[in-house]
Tab-separated table of C-alpha atoms in Angstrom:
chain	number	residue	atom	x	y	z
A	20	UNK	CA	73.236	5.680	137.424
A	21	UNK	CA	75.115	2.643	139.216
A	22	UNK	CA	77.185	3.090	142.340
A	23	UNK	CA	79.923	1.998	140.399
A	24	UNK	CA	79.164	4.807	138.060
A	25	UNK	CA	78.679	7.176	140.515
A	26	UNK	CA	81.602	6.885	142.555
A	27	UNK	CA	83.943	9.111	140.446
A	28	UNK	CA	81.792	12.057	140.121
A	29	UNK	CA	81.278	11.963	143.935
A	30	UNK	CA	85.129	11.985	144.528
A	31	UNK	CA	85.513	14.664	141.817
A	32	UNK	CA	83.121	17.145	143.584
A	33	UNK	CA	84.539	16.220	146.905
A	34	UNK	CA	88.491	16.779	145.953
A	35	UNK	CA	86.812	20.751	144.809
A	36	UNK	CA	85.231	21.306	147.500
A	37	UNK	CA	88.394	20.481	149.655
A	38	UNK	CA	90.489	22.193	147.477
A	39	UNK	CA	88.324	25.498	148.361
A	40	UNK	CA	88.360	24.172	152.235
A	41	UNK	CA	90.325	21.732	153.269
A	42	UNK	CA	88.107	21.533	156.773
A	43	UNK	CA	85.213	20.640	154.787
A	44	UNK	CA	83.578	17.981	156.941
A	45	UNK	CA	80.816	16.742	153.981
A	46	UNK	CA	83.284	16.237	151.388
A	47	UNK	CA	85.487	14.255	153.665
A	48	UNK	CA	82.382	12.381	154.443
A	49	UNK	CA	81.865	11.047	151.162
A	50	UNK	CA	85.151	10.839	150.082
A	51	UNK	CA	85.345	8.175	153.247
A	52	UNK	CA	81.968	6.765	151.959
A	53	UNK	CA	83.476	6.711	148.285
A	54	UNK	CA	86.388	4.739	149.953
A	55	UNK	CA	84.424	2.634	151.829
A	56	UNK	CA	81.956	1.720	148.980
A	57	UNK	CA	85.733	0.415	147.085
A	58	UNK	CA	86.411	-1.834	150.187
A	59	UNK	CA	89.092	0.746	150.842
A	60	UNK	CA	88.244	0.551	154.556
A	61	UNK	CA	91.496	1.528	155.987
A	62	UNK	CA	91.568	4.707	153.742
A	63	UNK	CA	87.531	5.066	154.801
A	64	UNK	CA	88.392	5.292	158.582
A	65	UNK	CA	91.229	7.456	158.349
A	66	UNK	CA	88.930	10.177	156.219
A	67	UNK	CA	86.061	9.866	159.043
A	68	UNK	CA	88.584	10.317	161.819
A	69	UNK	CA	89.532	13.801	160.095
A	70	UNK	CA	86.116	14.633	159.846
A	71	UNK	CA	85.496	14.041	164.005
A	72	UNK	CA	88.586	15.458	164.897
A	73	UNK	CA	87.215	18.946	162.576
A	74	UNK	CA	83.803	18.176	163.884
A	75	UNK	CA	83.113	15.791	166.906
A	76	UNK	CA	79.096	16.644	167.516
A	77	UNK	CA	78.411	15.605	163.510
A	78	UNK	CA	76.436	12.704	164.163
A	79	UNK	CA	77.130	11.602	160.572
A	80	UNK	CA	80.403	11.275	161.238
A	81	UNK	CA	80.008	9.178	164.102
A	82	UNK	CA	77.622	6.894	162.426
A	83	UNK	CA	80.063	6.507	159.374
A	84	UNK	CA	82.746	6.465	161.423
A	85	UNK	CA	81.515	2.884	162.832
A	86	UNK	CA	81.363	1.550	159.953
A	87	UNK	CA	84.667	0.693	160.053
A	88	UNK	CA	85.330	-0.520	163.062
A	89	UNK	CA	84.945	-3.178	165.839
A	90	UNK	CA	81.466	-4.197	166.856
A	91	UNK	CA	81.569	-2.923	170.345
A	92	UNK	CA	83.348	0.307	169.736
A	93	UNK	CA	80.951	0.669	166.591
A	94	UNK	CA	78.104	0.484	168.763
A	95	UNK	CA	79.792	2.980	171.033
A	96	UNK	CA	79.533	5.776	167.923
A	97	UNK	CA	76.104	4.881	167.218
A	98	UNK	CA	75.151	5.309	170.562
A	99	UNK	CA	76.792	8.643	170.333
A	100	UNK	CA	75.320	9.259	167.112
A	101	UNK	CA	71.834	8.704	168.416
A	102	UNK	CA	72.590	11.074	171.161
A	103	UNK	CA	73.819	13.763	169.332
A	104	UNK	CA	70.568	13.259	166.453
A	105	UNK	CA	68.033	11.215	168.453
A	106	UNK	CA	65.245	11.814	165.417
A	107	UNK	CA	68.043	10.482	163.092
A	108	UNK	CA	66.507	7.068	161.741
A	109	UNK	CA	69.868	5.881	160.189
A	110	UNK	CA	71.593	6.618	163.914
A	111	UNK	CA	68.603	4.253	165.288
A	112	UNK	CA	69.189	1.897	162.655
A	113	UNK	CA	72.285	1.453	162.772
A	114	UNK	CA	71.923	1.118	166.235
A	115	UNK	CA	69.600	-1.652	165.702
A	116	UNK	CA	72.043	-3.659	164.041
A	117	UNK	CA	75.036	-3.014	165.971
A	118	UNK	CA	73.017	-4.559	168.998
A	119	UNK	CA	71.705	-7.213	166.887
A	120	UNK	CA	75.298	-8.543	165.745
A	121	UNK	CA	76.748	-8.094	169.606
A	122	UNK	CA	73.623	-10.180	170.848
A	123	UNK	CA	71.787	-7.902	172.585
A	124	UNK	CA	68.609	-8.360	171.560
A	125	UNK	CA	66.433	-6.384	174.381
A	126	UNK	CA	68.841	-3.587	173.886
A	127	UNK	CA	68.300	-3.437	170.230
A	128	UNK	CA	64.431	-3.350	171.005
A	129	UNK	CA	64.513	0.655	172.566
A	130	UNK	CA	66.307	2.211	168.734
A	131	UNK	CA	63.881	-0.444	166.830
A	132	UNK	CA	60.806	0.754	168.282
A	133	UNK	CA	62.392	4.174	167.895
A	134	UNK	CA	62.699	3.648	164.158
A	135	UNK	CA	59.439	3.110	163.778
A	136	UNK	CA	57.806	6.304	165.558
A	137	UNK	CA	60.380	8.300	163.053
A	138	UNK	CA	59.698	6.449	159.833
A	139	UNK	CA	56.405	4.174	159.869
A	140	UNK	CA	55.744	4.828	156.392
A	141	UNK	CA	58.625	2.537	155.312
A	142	UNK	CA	58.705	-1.117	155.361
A	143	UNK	CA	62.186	-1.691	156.630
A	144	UNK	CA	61.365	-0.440	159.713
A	145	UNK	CA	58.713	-2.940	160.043
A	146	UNK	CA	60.604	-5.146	159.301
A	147	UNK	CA	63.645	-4.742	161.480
A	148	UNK	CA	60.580	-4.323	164.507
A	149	UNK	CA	59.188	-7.347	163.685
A	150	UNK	CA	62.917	-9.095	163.585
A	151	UNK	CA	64.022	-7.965	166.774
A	152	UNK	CA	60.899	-9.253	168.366
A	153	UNK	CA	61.559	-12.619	167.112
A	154	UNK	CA	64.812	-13.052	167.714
A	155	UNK	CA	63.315	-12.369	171.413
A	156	UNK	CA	60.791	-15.001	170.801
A	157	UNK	CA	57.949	-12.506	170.439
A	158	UNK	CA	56.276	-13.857	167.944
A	159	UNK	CA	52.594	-12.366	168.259
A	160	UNK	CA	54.499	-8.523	168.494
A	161	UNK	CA	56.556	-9.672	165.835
A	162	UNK	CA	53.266	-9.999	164.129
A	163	UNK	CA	51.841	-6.536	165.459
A	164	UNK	CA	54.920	-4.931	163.911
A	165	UNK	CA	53.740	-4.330	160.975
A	166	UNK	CA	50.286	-3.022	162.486
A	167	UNK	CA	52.395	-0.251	163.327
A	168	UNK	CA	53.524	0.554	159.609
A	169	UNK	CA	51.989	3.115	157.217
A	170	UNK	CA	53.079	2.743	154.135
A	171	UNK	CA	52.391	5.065	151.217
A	172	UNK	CA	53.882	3.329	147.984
A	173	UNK	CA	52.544	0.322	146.791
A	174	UNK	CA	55.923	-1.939	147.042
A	175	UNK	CA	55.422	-0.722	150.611
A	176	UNK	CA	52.145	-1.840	151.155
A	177	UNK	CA	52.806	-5.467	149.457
A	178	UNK	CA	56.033	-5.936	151.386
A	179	UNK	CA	54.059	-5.404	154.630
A	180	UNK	CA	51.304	-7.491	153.885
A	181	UNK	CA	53.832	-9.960	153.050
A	182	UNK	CA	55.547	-9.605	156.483
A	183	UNK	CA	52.332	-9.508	158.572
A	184	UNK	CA	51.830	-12.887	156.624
A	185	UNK	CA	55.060	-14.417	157.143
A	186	UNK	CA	54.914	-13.986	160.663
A	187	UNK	CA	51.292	-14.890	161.392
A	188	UNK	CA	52.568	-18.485	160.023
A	189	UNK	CA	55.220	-18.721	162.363
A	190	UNK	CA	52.433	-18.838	164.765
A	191	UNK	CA	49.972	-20.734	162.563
A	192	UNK	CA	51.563	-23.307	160.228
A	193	UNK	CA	48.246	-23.252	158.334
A	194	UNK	CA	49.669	-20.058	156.406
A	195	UNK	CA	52.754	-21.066	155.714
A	196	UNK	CA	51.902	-21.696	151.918
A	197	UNK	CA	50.139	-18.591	151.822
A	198	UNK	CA	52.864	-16.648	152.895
A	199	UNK	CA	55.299	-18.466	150.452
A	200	UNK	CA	52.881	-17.688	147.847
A	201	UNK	CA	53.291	-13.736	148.787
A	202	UNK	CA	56.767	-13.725	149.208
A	203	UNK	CA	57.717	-15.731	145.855
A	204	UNK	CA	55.682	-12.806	143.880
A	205	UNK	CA	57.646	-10.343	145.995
A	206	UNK	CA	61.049	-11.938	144.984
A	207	UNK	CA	59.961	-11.455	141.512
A	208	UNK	CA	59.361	-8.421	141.217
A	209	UNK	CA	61.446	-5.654	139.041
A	210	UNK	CA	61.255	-2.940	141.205
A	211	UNK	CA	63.260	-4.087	144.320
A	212	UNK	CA	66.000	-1.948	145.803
A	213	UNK	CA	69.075	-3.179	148.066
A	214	UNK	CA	66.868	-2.685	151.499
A	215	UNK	CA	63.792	-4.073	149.342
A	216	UNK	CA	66.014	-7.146	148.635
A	217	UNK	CA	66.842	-7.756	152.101
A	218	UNK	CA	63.501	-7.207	154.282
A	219	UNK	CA	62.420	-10.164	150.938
A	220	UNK	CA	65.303	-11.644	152.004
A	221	UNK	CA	64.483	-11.929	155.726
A	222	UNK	CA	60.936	-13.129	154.858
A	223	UNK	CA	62.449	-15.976	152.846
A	224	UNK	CA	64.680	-17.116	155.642
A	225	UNK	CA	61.654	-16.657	158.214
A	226	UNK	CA	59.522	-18.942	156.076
A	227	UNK	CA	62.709	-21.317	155.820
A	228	UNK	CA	64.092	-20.781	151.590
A	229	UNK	CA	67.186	-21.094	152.850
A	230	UNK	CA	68.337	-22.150	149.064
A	231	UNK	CA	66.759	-19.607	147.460
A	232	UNK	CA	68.567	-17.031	149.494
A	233	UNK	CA	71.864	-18.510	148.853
A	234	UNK	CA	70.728	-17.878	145.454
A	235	UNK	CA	70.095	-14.199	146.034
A	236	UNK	CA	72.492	-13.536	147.867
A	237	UNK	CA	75.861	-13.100	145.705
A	238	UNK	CA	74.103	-10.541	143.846
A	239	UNK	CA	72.721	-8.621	146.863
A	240	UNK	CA	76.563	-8.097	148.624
A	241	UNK	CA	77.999	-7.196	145.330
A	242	UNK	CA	75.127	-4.741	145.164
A	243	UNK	CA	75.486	-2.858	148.641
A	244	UNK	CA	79.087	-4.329	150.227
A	245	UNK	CA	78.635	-2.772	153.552
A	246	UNK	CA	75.277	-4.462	154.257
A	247	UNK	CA	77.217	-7.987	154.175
A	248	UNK	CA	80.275	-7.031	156.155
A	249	UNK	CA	78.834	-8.450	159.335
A	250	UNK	CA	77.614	-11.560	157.394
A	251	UNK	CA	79.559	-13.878	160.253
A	252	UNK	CA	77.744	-12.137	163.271
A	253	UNK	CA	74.074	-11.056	162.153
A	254	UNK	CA	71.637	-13.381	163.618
A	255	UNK	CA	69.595	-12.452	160.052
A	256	UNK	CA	72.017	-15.293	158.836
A	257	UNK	CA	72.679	-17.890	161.115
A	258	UNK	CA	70.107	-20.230	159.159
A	259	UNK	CA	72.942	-20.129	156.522
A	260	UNK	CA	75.500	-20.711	158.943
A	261	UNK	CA	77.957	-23.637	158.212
A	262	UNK	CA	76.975	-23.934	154.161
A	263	UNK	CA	79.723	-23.418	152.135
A	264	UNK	CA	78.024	-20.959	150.074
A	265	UNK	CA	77.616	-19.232	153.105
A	266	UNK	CA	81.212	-19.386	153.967
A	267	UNK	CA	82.415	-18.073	150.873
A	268	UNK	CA	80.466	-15.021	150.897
A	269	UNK	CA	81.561	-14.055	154.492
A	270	UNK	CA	85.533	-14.584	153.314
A	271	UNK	CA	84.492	-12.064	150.612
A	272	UNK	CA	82.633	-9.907	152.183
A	273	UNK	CA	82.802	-9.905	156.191
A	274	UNK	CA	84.389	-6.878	157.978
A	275	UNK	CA	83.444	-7.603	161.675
A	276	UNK	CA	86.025	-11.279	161.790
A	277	UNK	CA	88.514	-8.934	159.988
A	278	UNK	CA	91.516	-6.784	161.239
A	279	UNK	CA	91.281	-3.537	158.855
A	280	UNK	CA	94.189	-3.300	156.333
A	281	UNK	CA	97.141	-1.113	157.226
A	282	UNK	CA	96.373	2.756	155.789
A	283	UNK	CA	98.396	3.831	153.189
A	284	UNK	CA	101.032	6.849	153.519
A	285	UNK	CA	98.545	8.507	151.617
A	286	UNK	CA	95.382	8.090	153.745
A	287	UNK	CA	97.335	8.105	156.904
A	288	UNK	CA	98.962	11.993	155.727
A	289	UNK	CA	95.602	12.942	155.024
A	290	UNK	CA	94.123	12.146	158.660
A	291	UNK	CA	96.531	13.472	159.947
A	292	UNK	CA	97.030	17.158	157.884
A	293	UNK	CA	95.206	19.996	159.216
């Protein structure tokens, strides 16, 4: 089942379970993430700000509370977040980016490196390791990244030989075919999810496809919207920077360079009910 397809039956369940309890902190939750999925983000932030003001220590909340707003006070609730759940790998991930997108690379290098002691068996976490290192110009630990992954499926497994790869020609030019070679099966595969797409993504841009990501990348927003609403401030992208293509997906897409719409009567009575 699509997102698309999903999306009512999530709203359904949620409207019963409020109708039972209005102070039902999960089914505002993902009636805000069911907003926020529809670009409804003004409607989104007003359901999450119920849902801290019933419950302020859900770290959830906090994390899909930033979501929707500006990078520095987003990176306030993830910090929170990650306080409240420290063994929460979407609180250190999100952290991760946050930092990433406000430029703080060293920062971003303590919930990374956290990521990876709570989930080294998948490849995004790897992958956002080995990122943060070379933004830092760490390119040998970018490469010892991935020595830190253990993956258990085999798309795992390939995408982390494919990073290792990727990285190691950074450092030796020699194996920059080699790791094109690796990535290009990768990108063809059937069985890549969203965060599949991107860490493929990532290794494209690393090994300089710039193209073929522009290609991709249409497609991957319309697929996951909130991974490409800091399109103008991720450092993943600033190879794409300045092409037109580029440009037009961040007018689409991109949150972070935009004011949030005013709520409607609706969403603002609803934040705002007991």
């Amino acid at each position: 089942m699509s997102l698309k397809e999903a999306l009512p039956k999530v709203r359904v369940e949620a409207n019963k379970a409020l109708a039972l309890d209005p102070r039902n902190v999960a089914a505002l939750l993902a009636l805000g993430n069911a907003d926020g999925a529809e670009g409804k983000r003004a409607e989104a932030k007003a359901g999450y700000e119920r849902a801290l003001a019933l419950d302020p220590s859900n770290a959830i909340a906090h994390l899909d509370y930033a979501i929707t707003l500006p990078l520095q006070q987003a990176q306030a609730q993830n910090l929170e977040a990650v306080r409240l759940d420290p063994d929460n790998a979407t609180a250190q991930s999100n952290l991760v980016v946050t930092e990433a997108d406000l430029g703080e690379y060293a920062p971003a290098l303590i919930p990374a490196q956290a990521l990876m002691r709570l989930d080294p068996t998948s490849a995004d976490s790897a992958m956002g390791l080995a990122q943060t290192y070379a933004l830092l110009h760490r390119d040998a630990d970018a490469v010892k990244a991935f020595d830190r992954a253990q993956p258990k499926t085999e798309l795992a497994k390939v995408l982390i030989a494919a990073g290792r790869l990727t990285y190691q020609s950074v450092l030796d030019p020699k194996l920059h075919a080699q790791a094109l070679a690796a990535v290009e099966a990768l990108r063809q595969r059937t069985d890549l999810d969203p965060t599949s797409m991107r860490d493929v993504i990532q290794l494209e841009l690393a090994l300089g496809q710039n193209t073929s990501v522009l290609e991709q990348l249409p497609k991957y927003c319309a697929s996951i919207r909130v991974a490409c609403g800091d399109l103008s401030v991720n450092p993943q992208w600033i190879p794409l920077r300045g092409d037109p293509r580029f440009q037009a997906l961040v007018k689409q897409y991109d949150t972070v360079s935009k004011p949030a719409p005013a709520a409607s009567a609706a969403a603002a009575s609803a934040a705002s009910s007991p």
